[in-house]
């Protein structure tokens, strides 16, 4: 899967990547026969809980697109949303859930593909907005990471394509701005230049007196440069890697005038951890 040209991602890139990832996820989920086995996600979910959660997400995204629902004002509220999804599953048969997932995702992707020039915006807590097409990047990351959880639990191979990292990142950025931890960011002034390995993606995070700017038009010279593995980026979007762990394991490298700042970036974005992009 590739993008249209360096630096640009179209809605159809999101659609194609979502469809490809969905087929992989559904194929894996159909074969689950130890449904009560636990995944190692930290939520205490069983395999069928994991499949059921992902199966419910396309319909939730459709409600977000049509303004029938909104993202919560803080990511901690997603825990209750996900718990209600699992508690209200119409079935715990993974094959049936997989078919529902693909059917609902087709409807979501068809809706996104027919957007006009004015893309519908999802609401966040009534005050912020998320582009409905770019938000597919969040769903793509969800499928990739939950698929990895399931594969590890059943002993299957599951690789994360580096090409999805820019889509997951840009989707996550839609939520990162309103969800970043203002307490740990308070008074912080620094510029971070981040490169995702094996892709053309470059990201600038700039903090001005604690306020986060992403890819500002005219940023100052970075205080720290960070190079990070693409798969780690996707996993970090769901709290599976901290930058400190990535640095120690060789999955990331930091340099520049203030390389030590890299270790504090995850903390400054702590409110969004496990739900969107946090290096």
PDB file of C-alpha atoms in Angstrom:
ATOM      1  CA  UNK A   1       0.000   0.000   0.000  1.00  0.00           C
ATOM      2  CA  UNK A   2       1.458   3.401  -0.952  1.00  0.00           C
ATOM      3  CA  UNK A   3       0.382   7.003  -0.760  1.00  0.00           C
ATOM      4  CA  UNK A   4      -0.346   9.298  -3.681  1.00  0.00           C
ATOM      5  CA  UNK A   5       2.915  11.233  -3.452  1.00  0.00           C
ATOM      6  CA  UNK A   6       5.402  12.110  -0.677  1.00  0.00           C
ATOM      7  CA  UNK A   7       3.776  14.276   1.961  1.00  0.00           C
ATOM      8  CA  UNK A   8       0.205  13.794   0.754  1.00  0.00           C
ATOM      9  CA  UNK A   9      -2.373  11.190   1.732  1.00  0.00           C
ATOM     10  CA  UNK A  10      -5.756  11.112   0.024  1.00  0.00           C
ATOM     11  CA  UNK A  11      -8.991   9.737   1.418  1.00  0.00           C
ATOM     12  CA  UNK A  12      -8.619   6.831  -0.978  1.00  0.00           C
ATOM     13  CA  UNK A  13      -5.263   5.936   0.556  1.00  0.00           C
ATOM     14  CA  UNK A  14      -7.054   5.635   3.899  1.00  0.00           C
ATOM     15  CA  UNK A  15      -9.866   3.637   2.298  1.00  0.00           C
ATOM     16  CA  UNK A  16      -7.509   1.208   0.532  1.00  0.00           C
ATOM     17  CA  UNK A  17      -5.400   0.671   3.648  1.00  0.00           C
ATOM     18  CA  UNK A  18      -8.493   0.162   5.819  1.00  0.00           C
ATOM     19  CA  UNK A  19      -9.916  -2.410   3.407  1.00  0.00           C
ATOM     20  CA  UNK A  20      -6.621  -4.309   3.187  1.00  0.00           C
ATOM     21  CA  UNK A  21      -6.167  -4.333   6.957  1.00  0.00           C
ATOM     22  CA  UNK A  22      -9.802  -5.358   7.498  1.00  0.00           C
ATOM     23  CA  UNK A  23      -9.452  -8.413   5.261  1.00  0.00           C
ATOM     24  CA  UNK A  24      -6.365  -9.485   7.183  1.00  0.00           C
ATOM     25  CA  UNK A  25      -8.047  -8.926  10.538  1.00  0.00           C
ATOM     26  CA  UNK A  26     -11.253 -10.735   9.572  1.00  0.00           C
ATOM     27  CA  UNK A  27      -9.295 -13.670   8.151  1.00  0.00           C
ATOM     28  CA  UNK A  28      -7.421 -14.003  11.435  1.00  0.00           C
ATOM     29  CA  UNK A  29     -10.553 -13.554  13.574  1.00  0.00           C
ATOM     30  CA  UNK A  30     -12.519 -16.228  11.683  1.00  0.00           C
ATOM     31  CA  UNK A  31      -9.988 -18.840  12.694  1.00  0.00           C
ATOM     32  CA  UNK A  32     -10.132 -18.121  16.434  1.00  0.00           C
ATOM     33  CA  UNK A  33     -11.285 -21.273  18.224  1.00  0.00           C
ATOM     34  CA  UNK A  34      -9.976 -20.573  21.761  1.00  0.00           C
ATOM     35  CA  UNK A  35     -12.295 -17.669  22.407  1.00  0.00           C
ATOM     36  CA  UNK A  36     -11.795 -17.469  26.165  1.00  0.00           C
ATOM     37  CA  UNK A  37      -8.029 -17.134  25.908  1.00  0.00           C
ATOM     38  CA  UNK A  38      -6.731 -13.752  27.066  1.00  0.00           C
ATOM     39  CA  UNK A  39      -4.881 -11.215  24.964  1.00  0.00           C
ATOM     40  CA  UNK A  40      -1.952  -9.292  26.400  1.00  0.00           C
ATOM     41  CA  UNK A  41      -3.389  -5.799  25.876  1.00  0.00           C
ATOM     42  CA  UNK A  42      -3.617  -4.880  29.558  1.00  0.00           C
ATOM     43  CA  UNK A  43      -7.417  -4.676  29.452  1.00  0.00           C
ATOM     44  CA  UNK A  44      -8.032  -8.284  30.486  1.00  0.00           C
ATOM     45  CA  UNK A  45      -9.923  -8.959  27.279  1.00  0.00           C
ATOM     46  CA  UNK A  46     -10.550 -12.412  25.852  1.00  0.00           C
ATOM     47  CA  UNK A  47      -9.985 -13.107  22.173  1.00  0.00           C
ATOM     48  CA  UNK A  48     -13.701 -12.773  21.431  1.00  0.00           C
ATOM     49  CA  UNK A  49     -13.812  -9.469  23.369  1.00  0.00           C
ATOM     50  CA  UNK A  50     -11.016  -8.181  21.157  1.00  0.00           C
ATOM     51  CA  UNK A  51     -12.760  -9.285  17.961  1.00  0.00           C
ATOM     52  CA  UNK A  52     -16.088  -7.923  19.193  1.00  0.00           C
ATOM     53  CA  UNK A  53     -14.644  -4.518  20.006  1.00  0.00           C
ATOM     54  CA  UNK A  54     -13.108  -4.129  16.551  1.00  0.00           C
ATOM     55  CA  UNK A  55     -16.336  -5.395  14.956  1.00  0.00           C
ATOM     56  CA  UNK A  56     -18.273  -2.606  16.699  1.00  0.00           C
ATOM     57  CA  UNK A  57     -15.976   0.222  15.646  1.00  0.00           C
ATOM     58  CA  UNK A  58     -17.130   0.792  12.017  1.00  0.00           C
ATOM     59  CA  UNK A  59     -20.721   1.406  13.131  1.00  0.00           C
ATOM     60  CA  UNK A  60     -19.492   3.762  15.867  1.00  0.00           C
ATOM     61  CA  UNK A  61     -17.458   5.660  13.278  1.00  0.00           C
ATOM     62  CA  UNK A  62     -20.543   5.914  11.063  1.00  0.00           C
ATOM     63  CA  UNK A  63     -22.438   7.483  13.969  1.00  0.00           C
ATOM     64  CA  UNK A  64     -19.533   9.905  14.439  1.00  0.00           C
ATOM     65  CA  UNK A  65     -19.586  10.799  10.732  1.00  0.00           C
ATOM     66  CA  UNK A  66     -23.328  11.496  10.817  1.00  0.00           C
ATOM     67  CA  UNK A  67     -23.186  13.492  14.048  1.00  0.00           C
ATOM     68  CA  UNK A  68     -25.129  10.910  16.085  1.00  0.00           C
ATOM     69  CA  UNK A  69     -22.203  10.477  18.473  1.00  0.00           C
ATOM     70  CA  UNK A  70     -18.988  12.284  19.409  1.00  0.00           C
ATOM     71  CA  UNK A  71     -15.511  11.485  20.643  1.00  0.00           C
ATOM     72  CA  UNK A  72     -15.251  12.026  24.419  1.00  0.00           C
ATOM     73  CA  UNK A  73     -13.498  15.086  25.791  1.00  0.00           C
ATOM     74  CA  UNK A  74     -10.904  12.838  27.488  1.00  0.00           C
ATOM     75  CA  UNK A  75      -9.595   9.434  26.338  1.00  0.00           C
ATOM     76  CA  UNK A  76     -10.306   7.805  29.711  1.00  0.00           C
ATOM     77  CA  UNK A  77     -13.997   7.783  28.779  1.00  0.00           C
ATOM     78  CA  UNK A  78     -13.263   5.361  25.932  1.00  0.00           C
ATOM     79  CA  UNK A  79     -12.878   2.610  28.524  1.00  0.00           C
ATOM     80  CA  UNK A  80     -16.603   2.776  29.303  1.00  0.00           C
ATOM     81  CA  UNK A  81     -17.495   2.987  25.615  1.00  0.00           C
ATOM     82  CA  UNK A  82     -15.500  -0.148  24.849  1.00  0.00           C
ATOM     83  CA  UNK A  83     -16.874  -2.005  27.892  1.00  0.00           C
ATOM     84  CA  UNK A  84     -20.443  -1.292  26.736  1.00  0.00           C
ATOM     85  CA  UNK A  85     -19.599  -2.516  23.230  1.00  0.00           C
ATOM     86  CA  UNK A  86     -18.399  -5.849  24.591  1.00  0.00           C
ATOM     87  CA  UNK A  87     -21.244  -6.217  27.097  1.00  0.00           C
ATOM     88  CA  UNK A  88     -23.836  -5.658  24.342  1.00  0.00           C
ATOM     89  CA  UNK A  89     -22.378  -7.877  21.632  1.00  0.00           C
ATOM     90  CA  UNK A  90     -25.222  -9.577  19.696  1.00  0.00           C
ATOM     91  CA  UNK A  91     -23.148 -12.766  19.470  1.00  0.00           C
ATOM     92  CA  UNK A  92     -19.823 -14.119  20.684  1.00  0.00           C
ATOM     93  CA  UNK A  93     -19.213 -16.150  17.568  1.00  0.00           C
ATOM     94  CA  UNK A  94     -16.076 -14.724  15.984  1.00  0.00           C
ATOM     95  CA  UNK A  95     -17.021 -15.774  12.458  1.00  0.00           C
ATOM     96  CA  UNK A  96     -20.360 -13.927  12.690  1.00  0.00           C
ATOM     97  CA  UNK A  97     -18.654 -10.919  14.281  1.00  0.00           C
ATOM     98  CA  UNK A  98     -16.100 -10.874  11.468  1.00  0.00           C
ATOM     99  CA  UNK A  99     -18.848 -10.791   8.833  1.00  0.00           C
ATOM    100  CA  UNK A 100     -20.622  -7.981  10.649  1.00  0.00           C
ATOM    101  CA  UNK A 101     -17.341  -6.100  10.835  1.00  0.00           C
ATOM    102  CA  UNK A 102     -16.714  -6.360   7.083  1.00  0.00           C
ATOM    103  CA  UNK A 103     -20.309  -5.378   6.239  1.00  0.00           C
ATOM    104  CA  UNK A 104     -20.266  -2.318   8.495  1.00  0.00           C
ATOM    105  CA  UNK A 105     -16.794  -1.327   7.304  1.00  0.00           C
ATOM    106  CA  UNK A 106     -17.919  -1.475   3.659  1.00  0.00           C
ATOM    107  CA  UNK A 107     -20.730   0.942   4.516  1.00  0.00           C
ATOM    108  CA  UNK A 108     -18.322   3.258   6.331  1.00  0.00           C
ATOM    109  CA  UNK A 109     -15.772   3.227   3.498  1.00  0.00           C
ATOM    110  CA  UNK A 110     -18.486   3.765   0.886  1.00  0.00           C
ATOM    111  CA  UNK A 111     -19.704   6.771   2.866  1.00  0.00           C
ATOM    112  CA  UNK A 112     -16.187   8.227   3.076  1.00  0.00           C
ATOM    113  CA  UNK A 113     -15.525   7.604  -0.635  1.00  0.00           C
ATOM    114  CA  UNK A 114     -18.577   9.686  -1.560  1.00  0.00           C
ATOM    115  CA  UNK A 115     -17.656  12.728   0.502  1.00  0.00           C
ATOM    116  CA  UNK A 116     -17.617  15.914  -1.513  1.00  0.00           C
ATOM    117  CA  UNK A 117     -15.058  18.684  -1.133  1.00  0.00           C
ATOM    118  CA  UNK A 118     -16.541  19.522   2.258  1.00  0.00           C
ATOM    119  CA  UNK A 119     -15.546  16.598   4.469  1.00  0.00           C
ATOM    120  CA  UNK A 120     -17.866  15.929   7.447  1.00  0.00           C
ATOM    121  CA  UNK A 121     -16.251  16.636  10.793  1.00  0.00           C
ATOM    122  CA  UNK A 122     -16.591  14.397  13.845  1.00  0.00           C
ATOM    123  CA  UNK A 123     -17.092  16.197  17.144  1.00  0.00           C
ATOM    124  CA  UNK A 124     -14.811  15.830  20.174  1.00  0.00           C
ATOM    125  CA  UNK A 125     -16.511  16.720  23.433  1.00  0.00           C
ATOM    126  CA  UNK A 126     -18.647  19.301  21.669  1.00  0.00           C
ATOM    127  CA  UNK A 127     -15.786  21.758  21.065  1.00  0.00           C
ATOM    128  CA  UNK A 128     -13.149  20.228  18.767  1.00  0.00           C
ATOM    129  CA  UNK A 129     -13.475  18.569  15.365  1.00  0.00           C
ATOM    130  CA  UNK A 130     -11.899  15.593  13.562  1.00  0.00           C
ATOM    131  CA  UNK A 131     -11.845  15.058   9.791  1.00  0.00           C
ATOM    132  CA  UNK A 132     -13.941  11.977   9.073  1.00  0.00           C
ATOM    133  CA  UNK A 133     -11.606  10.691   6.349  1.00  0.00           C
ATOM    134  CA  UNK A 134      -8.385  11.182   8.320  1.00  0.00           C
ATOM    135  CA  UNK A 135     -10.013   9.500  11.328  1.00  0.00           C
ATOM    136  CA  UNK A 136      -9.820   6.237   9.367  1.00  0.00           C
ATOM    137  CA  UNK A 137      -6.151   6.256  10.338  1.00  0.00           C
ATOM    138  CA  UNK A 138      -7.201   5.677  13.952  1.00  0.00           C
ATOM    139  CA  UNK A 139      -9.307   2.694  12.914  1.00  0.00           C
ATOM    140  CA  UNK A 140      -6.477   1.292  10.770  1.00  0.00           C
ATOM    141  CA  UNK A 141      -4.158   1.422  13.778  1.00  0.00           C
ATOM    142  CA  UNK A 142      -6.789  -0.244  15.930  1.00  0.00           C
ATOM    143  CA  UNK A 143      -7.095  -3.153  13.491  1.00  0.00           C
ATOM    144  CA  UNK A 144      -3.324  -3.520  13.213  1.00  0.00           C
ATOM    145  CA  UNK A 145      -2.667  -3.580  16.951  1.00  0.00           C
ATOM    146  CA  UNK A 146      -5.689  -5.716  17.917  1.00  0.00           C
ATOM    147  CA  UNK A 147      -4.762  -8.115  15.137  1.00  0.00           C
ATOM    148  CA  UNK A 148      -1.290  -8.370  16.627  1.00  0.00           C
ATOM    149  CA  UNK A 149      -2.809  -9.074  20.059  1.00  0.00           C
ATOM    150  CA  UNK A 150      -4.925 -11.906  18.681  1.00  0.00           C
ATOM    151  CA  UNK A 151      -2.108 -13.357  16.570  1.00  0.00           C
ATOM    152  CA  UNK A 152       0.249 -13.449  19.539  1.00  0.00           C
ATOM    153  CA  UNK A 153      -2.399 -15.177  21.656  1.00  0.00           C
ATOM    154  CA  UNK A 154      -3.008 -17.935  19.093  1.00  0.00           C
ATOM    155  CA  UNK A 155       0.580 -18.301  17.884  1.00  0.00           C
ATOM    156  CA  UNK A 156       0.071 -16.816  14.416  1.00  0.00           C
ATOM    157  CA  UNK A 157       2.402 -14.510  12.489  1.00  0.00           C
ATOM    158  CA  UNK A 158       1.306 -10.868  12.250  1.00  0.00           C
ATOM    159  CA  UNK A 159       3.469  -8.183  10.671  1.00  0.00           C
ATOM    160  CA  UNK A 160       2.593  -4.497  10.677  1.00  0.00           C
ATOM    161  CA  UNK A 161       3.195  -2.840   7.302  1.00  0.00           C
ATOM    162  CA  UNK A 162       5.417   0.250   7.784  1.00  0.00           C
ATOM    163  CA  UNK A 163       3.360   2.026   5.093  1.00  0.00           C
ATOM    164  CA  UNK A 164       0.387   2.420   7.460  1.00  0.00           C
ATOM    165  CA  UNK A 165       2.409   4.372  10.037  1.00  0.00           C
ATOM    166  CA  UNK A 166       1.842   7.802   8.397  1.00  0.00           C
ATOM    167  CA  UNK A 167      -1.918   7.131   8.177  1.00  0.00           C
ATOM    168  CA  UNK A 168      -2.094   6.019  11.809  1.00  0.00           C
ATOM    169  CA  UNK A 169      -0.027   9.042  12.848  1.00  0.00           C
ATOM    170  CA  UNK A 170      -2.138  11.604  11.012  1.00  0.00           C
ATOM    171  CA  UNK A 171      -5.337  10.018  12.246  1.00  0.00           C
ATOM    172  CA  UNK A 172      -4.031  10.102  15.797  1.00  0.00           C
ATOM    173  CA  UNK A 173      -3.020  13.730  15.499  1.00  0.00           C
ATOM    174  CA  UNK A 174      -6.690  14.634  15.101  1.00  0.00           C
ATOM    175  CA  UNK A 175      -7.244  13.542  18.711  1.00  0.00           C
ATOM    176  CA  UNK A 176      -3.809  14.369  20.054  1.00  0.00           C
ATOM    177  CA  UNK A 177      -4.275  18.135  20.058  1.00  0.00           C
ATOM    178  CA  UNK A 178      -7.291  18.204  22.394  1.00  0.00           C
ATOM    179  CA  UNK A 179      -6.148  15.168  24.410  1.00  0.00           C
ATOM    180  CA  UNK A 180      -2.526  16.152  25.155  1.00  0.00           C
ATOM    181  CA  UNK A 181      -1.736  16.453  28.866  1.00  0.00           C
ATOM    182  CA  UNK A 182      -1.846  20.183  29.663  1.00  0.00           C
ATOM    183  CA  UNK A 183      -0.487  19.605  33.197  1.00  0.00           C
ATOM    184  CA  UNK A 184       2.790  18.063  32.045  1.00  0.00           C
ATOM    185  CA  UNK A 185       3.010  20.439  29.083  1.00  0.00           C
ATOM    186  CA  UNK A 186       2.522  23.584  31.164  1.00  0.00           C
ATOM    187  CA  UNK A 187       5.238  26.146  30.420  1.00  0.00           C
ATOM    188  CA  UNK A 188       7.100  23.798  28.081  1.00  0.00           C
ATOM    189  CA  UNK A 189       8.858  25.378  25.099  1.00  0.00           C
ATOM    190  CA  UNK A 190      10.587  23.038  22.645  1.00  0.00           C
ATOM    191  CA  UNK A 191      10.507  21.799  19.072  1.00  0.00           C
ATOM    192  CA  UNK A 192      10.732  18.111  18.167  1.00  0.00           C
ATOM    193  CA  UNK A 193      11.568  16.882  14.650  1.00  0.00           C
ATOM    194  CA  UNK A 194      10.422  13.265  14.200  1.00  0.00           C
ATOM    195  CA  UNK A 195      11.170  10.942  11.285  1.00  0.00           C
ATOM    196  CA  UNK A 196       9.328   7.653  10.824  1.00  0.00           C
ATOM    197  CA  UNK A 197      11.780   5.118   9.406  1.00  0.00           C
ATOM    198  CA  UNK A 198      11.001   3.315   6.144  1.00  0.00           C
ATOM    199  CA  UNK A 199       8.540   6.084   5.170  1.00  0.00           C
ATOM    200  CA  UNK A 200       8.773   9.654   3.900  1.00  0.00           C
ATOM    201  CA  UNK A 201       6.850  10.936   6.925  1.00  0.00           C
ATOM    202  CA  UNK A 202       8.295  13.823   8.930  1.00  0.00           C
ATOM    203  CA  UNK A 203       6.528  15.401  11.907  1.00  0.00           C
ATOM    204  CA  UNK A 204       7.178  18.586  13.832  1.00  0.00           C
ATOM    205  CA  UNK A 205       5.835  18.926  17.376  1.00  0.00           C
ATOM    206  CA  UNK A 206       6.240  22.439  18.733  1.00  0.00           C
ATOM    207  CA  UNK A 207       5.306  23.407  22.285  1.00  0.00           C
ATOM    208  CA  UNK A 208       4.827  27.122  22.946  1.00  0.00           C
ATOM    209  CA  UNK A 209       4.276  27.766  26.647  1.00  0.00           C
ATOM    210  CA  UNK A 210       2.750  24.300  26.887  1.00  0.00           C
ATOM    211  CA  UNK A 211       0.470  24.594  23.863  1.00  0.00           C
ATOM    212  CA  UNK A 212       1.032  21.884  21.263  1.00  0.00           C
ATOM    213  CA  UNK A 213       1.358  22.724  17.576  1.00  0.00           C
ATOM    214  CA  UNK A 214       1.700  19.918  15.026  1.00  0.00           C
ATOM    215  CA  UNK A 215       3.565  20.659  11.784  1.00  0.00           C
ATOM    216  CA  UNK A 216       3.523  24.470  12.203  1.00  0.00           C
ATOM    217  CA  UNK A 217       4.146  26.542   9.072  1.00  0.00           C
ATOM    218  CA  UNK A 218       7.401  28.189  10.131  1.00  0.00           C
ATOM    219  CA  UNK A 219       8.941  26.187  12.996  1.00  0.00           C
ATOM    220  CA  UNK A 220      12.222  27.167  14.665  1.00  0.00           C
ATOM    221  CA  UNK A 221      15.287  24.931  14.511  1.00  0.00           C
ATOM    222  CA  UNK A 222      14.453  21.703  16.387  1.00  0.00           C
ATOM    223  CA  UNK A 223      15.775  21.162  19.896  1.00  0.00           C
ATOM    224  CA  UNK A 224      15.781  17.411  19.318  1.00  0.00           C
ATOM    225  CA  UNK A 225      15.629  15.085  16.333  1.00  0.00           C
ATOM    226  CA  UNK A 226      14.015  11.666  16.736  1.00  0.00           C
ATOM    227  CA  UNK A 227      14.152   8.728  14.312  1.00  0.00           C
ATOM    228  CA  UNK A 228      11.704   5.949  15.179  1.00  0.00           C
ATOM    229  CA  UNK A 229      10.830   2.577  13.665  1.00  0.00           C
ATOM    230  CA  UNK A 230       7.523   2.551  11.751  1.00  0.00           C
ATOM    231  CA  UNK A 231       6.093  -0.490  13.523  1.00  0.00           C
ATOM    232  CA  UNK A 232       6.938   1.091  16.880  1.00  0.00           C
ATOM    233  CA  UNK A 233       4.980   4.178  15.855  1.00  0.00           C
ATOM    234  CA  UNK A 234       1.847   2.099  15.271  1.00  0.00           C
ATOM    235  CA  UNK A 235       2.304   0.219  18.547  1.00  0.00           C
ATOM    236  CA  UNK A 236       2.993   3.449  20.421  1.00  0.00           C
ATOM    237  CA  UNK A 237      -0.344   4.759  19.191  1.00  0.00           C
ATOM    238  CA  UNK A 238      -1.902   2.187  21.521  1.00  0.00           C
ATOM    239  CA  UNK A 239       0.505   2.498  24.427  1.00  0.00           C
ATOM    240  CA  UNK A 240       2.516  -0.643  23.585  1.00  0.00           C
ATOM    241  CA  UNK A 241       5.859   1.172  23.467  1.00  0.00           C
ATOM    242  CA  UNK A 242       7.318   4.171  25.277  1.00  0.00           C
ATOM    243  CA  UNK A 243      10.021   6.217  23.625  1.00  0.00           C
ATOM    244  CA  UNK A 244      12.396   5.250  26.435  1.00  0.00           C
ATOM    245  CA  UNK A 245      11.899   1.558  25.694  1.00  0.00           C
ATOM    246  CA  UNK A 246      12.268   2.196  21.981  1.00  0.00           C
ATOM    247  CA  UNK A 247      15.545   4.083  22.537  1.00  0.00           C
ATOM    248  CA  UNK A 248      16.971   1.297  24.697  1.00  0.00           C
ATOM    249  CA  UNK A 249      15.912  -1.360  22.185  1.00  0.00           C
ATOM    250  CA  UNK A 250      17.352   0.421  19.157  1.00  0.00           C
ATOM    251  CA  UNK A 251      13.925   1.144  17.687  1.00  0.00           C
ATOM    252  CA  UNK A 252      14.468   4.888  18.092  1.00  0.00           C
ATOM    253  CA  UNK A 253      17.363   7.339  18.120  1.00  0.00           C
ATOM    254  CA  UNK A 254      17.494  10.898  19.479  1.00  0.00           C
ATOM    255  CA  UNK A 255      20.082  13.614  18.814  1.00  0.00           C
ATOM    256  CA  UNK A 256      20.429  17.380  18.540  1.00  0.00           C
ATOM    257  CA  UNK A 257      20.979  20.264  20.972  1.00  0.00           C
ATOM    258  CA  UNK A 258      18.750  18.724  23.670  1.00  0.00           C
ATOM    259  CA  UNK A 259      18.398  14.991  22.987  1.00  0.00           C
ATOM    260  CA  UNK A 260      17.247  14.326  26.574  1.00  0.00           C
ATOM    261  CA  UNK A 261      13.950  16.028  25.764  1.00  0.00           C
ATOM    262  CA  UNK A 262      12.938  12.903  23.826  1.00  0.00           C
ATOM    263  CA  UNK A 263      12.526  10.963  27.073  1.00  0.00           C
ATOM    264  CA  UNK A 264       9.883  13.408  28.335  1.00  0.00           C
ATOM    265  CA  UNK A 265       7.747  13.566  25.218  1.00  0.00           C
ATOM    266  CA  UNK A 266       5.595  10.545  26.125  1.00  0.00           C
ATOM    267  CA  UNK A 267       4.893  12.090  29.532  1.00  0.00           C
ATOM    268  CA  UNK A 268       3.882  15.409  28.001  1.00  0.00           C
ATOM    269  CA  UNK A 269       1.393  13.618  25.782  1.00  0.00           C
ATOM    270  CA  UNK A 270       0.261  11.337  28.609  1.00  0.00           C
ATOM    271  CA  UNK A 271      -3.469  12.079  28.468  1.00  0.00           C
ATOM    272  CA  UNK A 272      -3.596  10.703  24.939  1.00  0.00           C
ATOM    273  CA  UNK A 273      -1.503   7.602  25.721  1.00  0.00           C
ATOM    274  CA  UNK A 274      -2.953   4.257  24.574  1.00  0.00           C
ATOM    275  CA  UNK A 275      -5.541   5.934  22.419  1.00  0.00           C
ATOM    276  CA  UNK A 276      -3.613   7.999  19.892  1.00  0.00           C
ATOM    277  CA  UNK A 277      -0.100   8.883  18.875  1.00  0.00           C
ATOM    278  CA  UNK A 278       2.369   9.068  21.796  1.00  0.00           C
ATOM    279  CA  UNK A 279       6.045   8.451  21.070  1.00  0.00           C
TER     280      UNK A 279
END
